[in-house]
Amino acid sequence: MDNDFAVLTAIHWGAVLFYSLAAMANTWGIIFQKEKVERVSYHPLVVGLLVHGCGILFWWHVVGHGPYLARDEILSAMAWGTVVVFWAFCKPFPAIRPASILVFPAAILMIALGIFFSPSIKLLPPTYRGVWLVLHVVFYIISLATIVIALALSLGYVLKKRKDYGWLVRLPDLESIDMFAYRFVGFGFVFWLIAMLAGSVWAYDSWGRFWGWDPVETWSLITLGAYGVYLHLRRFFGLKGEQAAVFFILCFVISIVSLFFVPLLESSIHSEYFR
Amino acid sequence: MRSSIKRKLLSRRTVLFLMLILLASVVLSYLVPQQISLSKVQLLQWQQAHAKWMPLIEFFGLHHLFTSYWFFSLLVLFLIAMLVAVYDQARSAYRRTFSGLAEQKTFKNEVLGGQFSCTQSEEELSQVMKRNGYLLLAGNDLDINRYVKHPWGEWGVFFLHLGMLIIISAALFVVAKGGRSVGTLVEGDIRLPDASWVFEEKGLFADSLHFPAAMRLNRVTPQFWPQGSLKSLSSGITFVSPQGKTADLSVSLDQVLNYQGMRIYQHSRFGAVFFVVLTDPQGKRGQVDLDLADPFGGGKASYGDFDFIGIPYHIRARYYADAEKKSPVSDNPLLSLRLMDKGKVVGEVSLKKGEKGRLGPYEAHLAGVVRWSDYAFLKTTGMAGVFVGFFVFALGSGLYYFTPPRAIYCRKIGDGFVLSWKGSRFNQHYVNEFQMVRAGLSRGKSDG
């Protein structure tokens, strides 16, 4: 068993190494406007994803369940998911590539926090089974990835509006950044709601009730409500630009509290998650 | 009057106000503990600690916010506004998808990409449009043709909101018409159809839950991981219908049982009942049944406090699942009893199954041990609506965010056409398509 922990930690450190190389090259390429360096930075990223993916599969085999119980495995899965989703969205939306300046370090931070919390084996409680649980977790990971991208774009907007750094020309024009931020918040809202609905169906199957107002569920609904207000302000009240960016950053903070802090601080029927 | 009400319901301020107030209610439910999530003792403690807020909390019913009249009224208003909005969105989507003449005015106000003219024939133009995914949707007698890519994207907002409306309505229906009860079964005992429930909750329009069959719990089988946490819990139950038909079925924590329209859930609460026969110094015998929760571990114990009429002492019990204190599952549990008189220990004894011993003035005999477990019984209708709403919402989201419609207008002028482009949303991302169409037309012309 100690060997398994050692192997997992080593694999994660390997992934961190490749992600760090990718992040350094990527940041260098964007800031110093070296397009070739920025393009090449995706090579160590792909290697890192493969190494990281192997680590997740290895641990899955060891504990007998997917990465949705212990803190370290959740952070690891979210890091991997964030990078994969970002990479996937770069194909249809190449203009968002400069958001990597935040996305890559965010992934490194999540893995590092996971390693800091030390791998632990949490055995699957009887009700933590079924396809709806898998969908619930997967959609939350995708939602987190899209809102991290939206955060990068919102911060990019504020920076580009207020500062005059040379490298900011690599970002799209302000109007486009604003549009992409709006769109990615929309994606985040949709995936968050689908994740909540999948969770409700799983709860109904497991516990006989699809909503119980427990703290994790309540905070998830608060987050969804905040995003709903943002989208309606955007659509109907012309909220845009810097105001929209700042409002979204507040929504992002609420999301992080909902995903990572509420399960730690409150007792909940989700008590096995993230503790 | 009707259009004035409709305008007020659809007003942006109304929608935003309702959303904000519902969001504030949810935040409030987090700050003020809800009755459903706390025990009576915990609630009382909180109320005593926040006594100065209690008049306000009681007036607005904040301890049961989601069943208060004002919240219910707000929710109904929200649903009505949403219903009107969904209807309006459907009409709007239909108009935007199929209208042609109405778009003539927008031709003069091209959004992005400028205009350009071409001299290709209508057929050649159509082919280039088709190659780029633009379908001819409308033409009018002013010689304006409208080619649209992803016209179904106009329906995204409608389906998205319709899905939410269906989900909320179905959820409210499930809650209003549904009932949930918890009952305890003991191994070997028969529960009759009209026996009372340990706990019952039912919706506003639901009848009391009546379980149609008699039940006998045959066996509760827990399994534990080596570290002591619960791996699985299953029960074998025999059901006897009113017609006398028997059915041997099983239910477990990860497998719901459906029986005659009711869903039966294995609760995670289980334990053991110890049948202890106490004989007093005069030879009078009496049996006490001590009901204790499982300790969830070989070396762990669970405890219970008991008072019985006819026994002038307080009984404290400690239960180890295994007398050897090794395994979390065993047919040889250990029961330790302590007899208390006003806080003083009068007697103590530890007994395995069948053993006798001295407990203060009594002779105690552990005559038998059986397991018990709780089960939740649910009768709900309307869950299918939640699934349907889920699907409709996902469809709407996909249409809105992944297939925003964009149109190219072709106005016939002389022997050629003047083209302009219009997108419904996220325009900067798609305006390049217009240049691709232009390039396609130029290529066609030079090839020709």
Coordinates of N, CA and C in Angstrom, one line a residue, chain A residues 1 63 89 92-94 121 123-127 129 132 173 175-176 179-180 182-183 185-187 189-191 193-195 197-198 200-201 203-210 212-215 218-219 221-233 235-237 262 265-266, chain B residues 12-13 15-16 19-20 23 26-27 29-30 34 36-37 66 71 89 96 157 160-161 164 167 170-172 174-175 180 201 225-227 229-233 253-254 256 263 265-266 376 378 380 383 386-387 389-390 393-394 397-398 400-404 425-430:
Chain A
M1 N 0.8 -1.2 0.0 CA 0.0 0.0 0.0 C 0.9 1.3 0.0
V63 N -8.0 2.0 -5.6 CA -9.1 2.2 -4.6 C -10.4 1.6 -5.1
F89 N -11.7 23.2 -26.1 CA -12.4 24.5 -26.5 C -11.5 25.3 -27.4
P92 N -12.5 25.0 -31.5 CA -13.5 25.8 -32.1 C -13.3 27.3 -31.8
F93 N -12.6 27.6 -30.7 CA -12.5 29.0 -30.3 C -11.0 29.3 -30.1
P94 N -10.2 29.4 -31.2 CA -8.7 29.6 -31.0 C -8.4 30.9 -30.3
I121 N -6.8 6.7 1.0 CA -7.7 5.7 0.4 C -9.1 5.9 1.1
L123 N -12.8 4.4 0.9 CA -13.5 3.3 0.3 C -14.9 3.8 0.0
L124 N -15.5 3.2 -1.1 CA -16.7 3.7 -1.6 C -17.9 3.4 -0.7
P125 N -18.6 4.4 -0.2 CA -19.8 4.2 0.6 C -20.9 3.5 -0.3
P126 N -21.8 2.8 0.2 CA -22.7 2.0 -0.6 C -23.5 2.8 -1.6
T127 N -23.9 4.0 -1.3 CA -24.7 4.8 -2.1 C -23.9 5.6 -3.2
R129 N -22.6 5.0 -6.0 CA -22.5 4.2 -7.2 C -23.5 4.6 -8.2
W132 N -25.5 8.0 -12.6 CA -25.9 9.4 -12.4 C -24.8 10.1 -11.5
D173 N -9.4 41.6 -29.1 CA -9.9 43.0 -28.7 C -10.9 42.9 -27.6
E175 N -13.9 43.8 -27.1 CA -15.2 43.4 -27.4 C -15.3 41.8 -27.5
S176 N -14.3 41.3 -28.2 CA -14.3 39.8 -28.3 C -14.0 39.1 -27.0
M179 N -17.2 39.1 -25.2 CA -18.2 38.1 -25.8 C -17.8 36.7 -25.4
F180 N -16.5 36.4 -25.4 CA -16.1 35.0 -25.0 C -16.4 34.8 -23.6
Y182 N -18.7 36.1 -21.8 CA -20.2 35.9 -21.7 C -20.5 34.4 -22.1
R183 N -19.9 34.0 -23.2 CA -20.2 32.7 -23.7 C -19.8 31.6 -22.8
V185 N -19.3 31.8 -19.6 CA -20.1 31.8 -18.4 C -21.4 31.0 -18.7
G186 N -21.9 31.3 -19.9 CA -23.1 30.5 -20.3 C -22.9 29.0 -20.3
F187 N -21.8 28.6 -20.8 CA -21.5 27.2 -20.8 C -21.4 26.7 -19.4
F189 N -22.8 27.9 -16.7 CA -24.2 27.8 -16.1 C -24.9 26.5 -16.5
V190 N -24.8 26.2 -17.8 CA -25.5 25.1 -18.4 C -25.0 23.8 -17.7
F191 N -23.7 23.7 -17.8 CA -23.1 22.4 -17.2 C -23.3 22.3 -15.7
L193 N -25.9 23.4 -14.1 CA -27.3 23.0 -13.9 C -27.5 21.5 -14.2
I194 N -26.9 21.1 -15.3 CA -27.0 19.7 -15.7 C -26.3 18.8 -14.6
A195 N -25.2 19.3 -14.0 CA -24.6 18.5 -12.9 C -25.5 18.5 -11.7
L197 N -28.8 18.6 -11.7 CA -29.9 17.8 -12.0 C -29.5 16.3 -12.0
A198 N -28.3 16.0 -12.5 CA -27.8 14.6 -12.4 C -27.7 14.2 -10.9
S200 N -29.4 15.4 -8.5 CA -30.7 15.2 -7.9 C -31.3 13.8 -8.2
V201 N -31.0 13.4 -9.5 CA -31.5 12.0 -9.8 C -30.8 11.0 -9.0
A203 N -29.5 11.4 -6.1 CA -29.9 11.4 -4.7 C -31.3 10.7 -4.6
Y204 N -32.1 10.9 -5.6 CA -33.5 10.2 -5.5 C -33.3 8.7 -5.5
D205 N -32.4 8.3 -6.4 CA -32.1 6.8 -6.5 C -31.5 6.3 -5.2
S206 N -30.6 7.1 -4.6 CA -29.9 6.6 -3.4 C -30.6 6.8 -2.1
W207 N -31.3 7.9 -1.9 CA -31.8 8.3 -0.6 C -33.3 8.5 -0.7
G208 N -33.9 8.4 -1.8 CA -35.4 8.6 -1.9 C -35.8 10.0 -1.9
R209 N -34.9 11.0 -2.0 CA -35.3 12.4 -2.1 C -34.4 13.1 -3.0
F210 N -34.9 13.9 -3.9 CA -34.0 14.5 -4.9 C -33.5 15.9 -4.5
G212 N -32.6 18.1 -0.6 CA -32.8 18.1 0.8 C -32.3 19.3 1.5
W213 N -32.0 20.4 0.7 CA -31.5 21.6 1.3 C -30.3 21.4 2.2
D214 N -29.5 20.5 1.9 CA -28.3 20.4 2.7 C -27.3 21.4 2.2
P215 N -26.3 21.8 3.0 CA -25.5 22.9 2.7 C -24.8 22.8 1.3
T218 N -27.5 23.5 -1.2 CA -28.0 24.9 -1.1 C -27.0 25.9 -1.8
W219 N -25.7 25.7 -1.5 CA -24.7 26.5 -2.0 C -24.6 26.3 -3.5
L221 N -27.0 25.7 -5.4 CA -28.2 26.5 -6.0 C -27.9 28.0 -5.9
I222 N -27.2 28.4 -4.9 CA -26.9 29.9 -4.8 C -26.0 30.2 -5.9
T223 N -25.0 29.4 -6.2 CA -24.1 29.6 -7.3 C -24.8 29.7 -8.6
L224 N -25.7 28.8 -8.8 CA -26.5 28.8 -10.1 C -27.3 30.0 -10.2
G225 N -27.9 30.4 -9.1 CA -28.7 31.7 -9.1 C -27.9 32.9 -9.4
A226 N -26.6 32.9 -8.9 CA -25.7 34.1 -9.1 C -25.4 34.1 -10.6
Y227 N -25.1 33.0 -11.2 CA -24.9 32.9 -12.7 C -26.1 33.3 -13.5
G228 N -27.3 32.9 -13.0 CA -28.5 33.2 -13.7 C -28.7 34.7 -13.7
V229 N -28.4 35.4 -12.5 CA -28.5 36.8 -12.5 C -27.6 37.5 -13.4
Y230 N -26.3 37.0 -13.5 CA -25.3 37.5 -14.4 C -25.8 37.5 -15.8
L231 N -26.3 36.3 -16.2 CA -26.7 36.1 -17.6 C -27.9 37.0 -18.0
H232 N -28.8 37.2 -17.0 CA -29.9 38.0 -17.3 C -29.6 39.5 -17.3
L233 N -28.6 39.9 -16.5 CA -28.2 41.3 -16.5 C -27.5 41.5 -17.8
R235 N -28.0 40.0 -20.7 CA -29.0 39.9 -21.8 C -29.9 41.0 -21.9
F236 N -30.4 41.4 -20.7 CA -31.5 42.4 -20.7 C -31.2 43.8 -20.2
F237 N -30.1 43.9 -19.5 CA -29.8 45.2 -18.9 C -28.5 45.7 -19.4
V262 N -17.5 24.7 1.4 CA -18.7 24.3 2.1 C -18.6 22.8 2.5
L265 N -16.5 22.7 5.7 CA -16.9 23.5 6.9 C -18.3 23.0 7.4
E266 N -19.1 22.3 6.6 CA -20.4 22.0 7.0 C -20.6 20.5 7.0
Chain B
R12 N -38.3 43.1 -17.7 CA -37.0 42.6 -17.3 C -36.8 42.9 -15.8
R13 N -37.4 44.0 -15.3 CA -37.2 44.3 -13.9 C -37.9 43.2 -13.1
V15 N -38.5 40.1 -13.8 CA -37.7 38.8 -13.9 C -36.5 38.9 -13.0
L16 N -35.8 40.0 -13.1 CA -34.6 40.2 -12.3 C -35.0 40.2 -10.8
M19 N -35.8 36.8 -9.5 CA -34.6 35.9 -9.4 C -33.8 36.3 -8.2
L20 N -33.7 37.7 -8.0 CA -32.9 38.1 -6.8 C -33.5 37.7 -5.5
L23 N -33.1 34.1 -4.9 CA -31.7 33.8 -4.5 C -31.5 34.2 -3.0
V26 N -32.8 31.7 -0.7 CA -32.0 30.5 -0.5 C -30.8 30.8 0.4
V27 N -30.3 32.0 0.2 CA -29.2 32.4 1.1 C -29.7 32.5 2.6
S29 N -32.0 30.8 3.8 CA -32.3 29.4 4.3 C -31.0 28.8 4.8
Y30 N -29.9 29.3 4.3 CA -28.6 28.8 4.8 C -28.2 29.4 6.1
Q34 N -32.9 25.4 9.0 CA -34.3 24.9 8.7 C -34.7 23.7 9.6
I36 N -36.2 21.1 8.9 CA -36.0 19.8 8.4 C -34.5 19.3 8.5
S37 N -33.6 20.2 8.7 CA -32.2 19.8 8.8 C -31.6 19.7 10.2
F66 N -39.1 27.2 3.1 CA -39.6 26.7 1.8 C -41.0 26.2 1.9
F71 N -43.1 32.3 0.5 CA -42.2 31.7 -0.5 C -42.9 31.0 -1.5
Q89 N -41.6 33.5 -25.9 CA -40.3 33.0 -26.5 C -40.7 32.1 -27.7
R96 N -39.1 34.5 -35.9 CA -37.7 34.7 -36.3 C -37.3 33.6 -37.3
V157 N -33.4 29.4 -26.6 CA -33.9 30.1 -25.4 C -35.2 29.5 -25.0
L160 N -34.7 26.0 -23.5 CA -33.9 26.1 -22.2 C -34.9 26.5 -21.1
H161 N -35.7 27.5 -21.3 CA -36.6 28.0 -20.3 C -37.8 27.0 -20.1
M164 N -36.6 24.3 -17.8 CA -36.5 24.7 -16.4 C -37.9 24.7 -15.9
I167 N -39.0 21.2 -15.2 CA -38.3 20.6 -14.0 C -38.9 21.1 -12.8
A170 N -42.5 19.8 -12.3 CA -42.5 18.4 -12.0 C -42.1 18.2 -10.6
A171 N -41.0 19.0 -10.2 CA -40.5 18.8 -8.8 C -41.6 19.2 -7.8
L172 N -42.3 20.3 -8.0 CA -43.3 20.7 -7.1 C -44.4 19.7 -7.1
V174 N -44.1 16.5 -7.6 CA -43.6 15.3 -6.9 C -43.7 15.6 -5.4
V175 N -43.3 16.8 -5.0 CA -43.3 17.1 -3.5 C -44.8 17.2 -3.0
R180 N -43.5 10.1 2.0 CA -42.3 9.4 2.4 C -42.4 9.0 3.9
E201 N -43.7 11.9 6.3 CA -44.0 13.3 5.7 C -44.7 13.1 4.4
W225 N -15.9 -2.8 5.1 CA -14.6 -2.7 4.5 C -13.6 -3.1 5.7
P226 N -12.4 -3.6 5.4 CA -11.5 -3.9 6.4 C -11.2 -2.7 7.4
Q227 N -11.3 -1.5 6.9 CA -11.1 -0.3 7.8 C -12.2 0.0 8.7
S229 N -15.5 0.9 7.7 CA -16.7 1.6 7.1 C -17.6 0.6 6.4
L230 N -18.9 1.0 6.3 CA -19.9 0.2 5.7 C -19.7 0.0 4.2
K231 N -19.6 -1.3 3.8 CA -19.5 -1.6 2.4 C -20.8 -1.8 1.7
S232 N -21.6 -2.6 2.4 CA -23.0 -2.8 1.8 C -23.9 -3.2 2.9
L233 N -25.2 -3.0 2.7 CA -26.2 -3.4 3.7 C -27.4 -3.9 2.9
L253 N -28.6 -1.0 0.0 CA -28.4 0.4 0.0 C -28.2 1.0 -1.4
D254 N -27.7 0.2 -2.3 CA -27.5 0.7 -3.7 C -28.5 0.0 -4.6
V256 N -32.7 -0.1 -5.0 CA -34.0 0.2 -4.5 C -35.0 -0.9 -4.9
R263 N -41.7 2.6 -3.7 CA -40.3 2.4 -3.7 C -39.8 2.2 -2.3
Y265 N -36.6 1.8 0.2 CA -35.1 2.1 0.3 C -34.6 1.5 1.6
Q266 N -33.4 0.8 1.5 CA -32.7 0.3 2.6 C -32.1 1.5 3.3
A376 N -37.1 3.2 4.2 CA -37.9 4.3 3.8 C -38.8 3.8 2.7
L378 N -41.6 5.1 -0.2 CA -41.8 6.3 -1.0 C -42.9 6.0 -2.0
T380 N -44.2 8.2 -5.1 CA -44.1 9.5 -5.8 C -44.6 9.3 -7.2
M383 N -41.8 11.9 -11.4 CA -40.4 11.9 -11.6 C -40.1 11.9 -13.1
V386 N -39.5 15.3 -14.4 CA -38.2 15.8 -14.1 C -37.2 15.4 -15.2
F387 N -37.3 14.1 -15.6 CA -36.4 13.6 -16.6 C -36.6 14.3 -18.0
G389 N -38.0 17.3 -18.4 CA -37.5 18.6 -18.3 C -36.0 18.7 -18.5
F390 N -35.3 17.8 -17.9 CA -33.8 17.6 -18.0 C -33.4 17.6 -19.4
F393 N -34.2 20.9 -21.3 CA -33.2 21.9 -20.9 C -31.9 21.7 -21.6
A394 N -31.4 20.5 -21.6 CA -30.1 20.2 -22.2 C -30.2 20.5 -23.7
S397 N -30.1 24.3 -24.2 CA -28.7 24.8 -23.9 C -27.8 24.6 -25.1
G398 N -27.9 23.4 -25.6 CA -27.1 23.1 -26.8 C -27.4 24.0 -28.0
Y400 N -28.8 26.9 -27.9 CA -28.5 28.4 -27.7 C -27.0 28.6 -27.7
Y401 N -26.2 27.8 -27.1 CA -24.8 28.1 -27.0 C -23.9 27.5 -28.1
F402 N -24.4 26.5 -28.7 CA -23.5 25.8 -29.7 C -24.0 26.1 -31.2
T403 N -25.3 26.5 -31.3 CA -25.8 26.7 -32.7 C -26.5 28.1 -32.8
P404 N -25.8 29.2 -32.5 CA -26.4 30.5 -32.7 C -26.7 30.7 -34.2
R425 N -26.1 36.3 -32.1 CA -25.3 36.5 -30.9 C -23.9 36.0 -31.1
F426 N -23.0 36.4 -30.3 CA -21.6 36.0 -30.4 C -21.1 36.3 -31.8
N427 N -21.5 37.5 -32.3 CA -21.2 37.8 -33.7 C -19.8 37.8 -34.1
Q428 N -18.9 38.4 -33.2 CA -17.5 38.5 -33.6 C -16.9 37.1 -34.0
H429 N -17.5 36.1 -33.4 CA -16.9 34.8 -33.6 C -17.2 34.2 -35.0
Y430 N -18.4 34.6 -35.5 CA -18.9 34.0 -36.7 C -18.8 34.9 -38.0

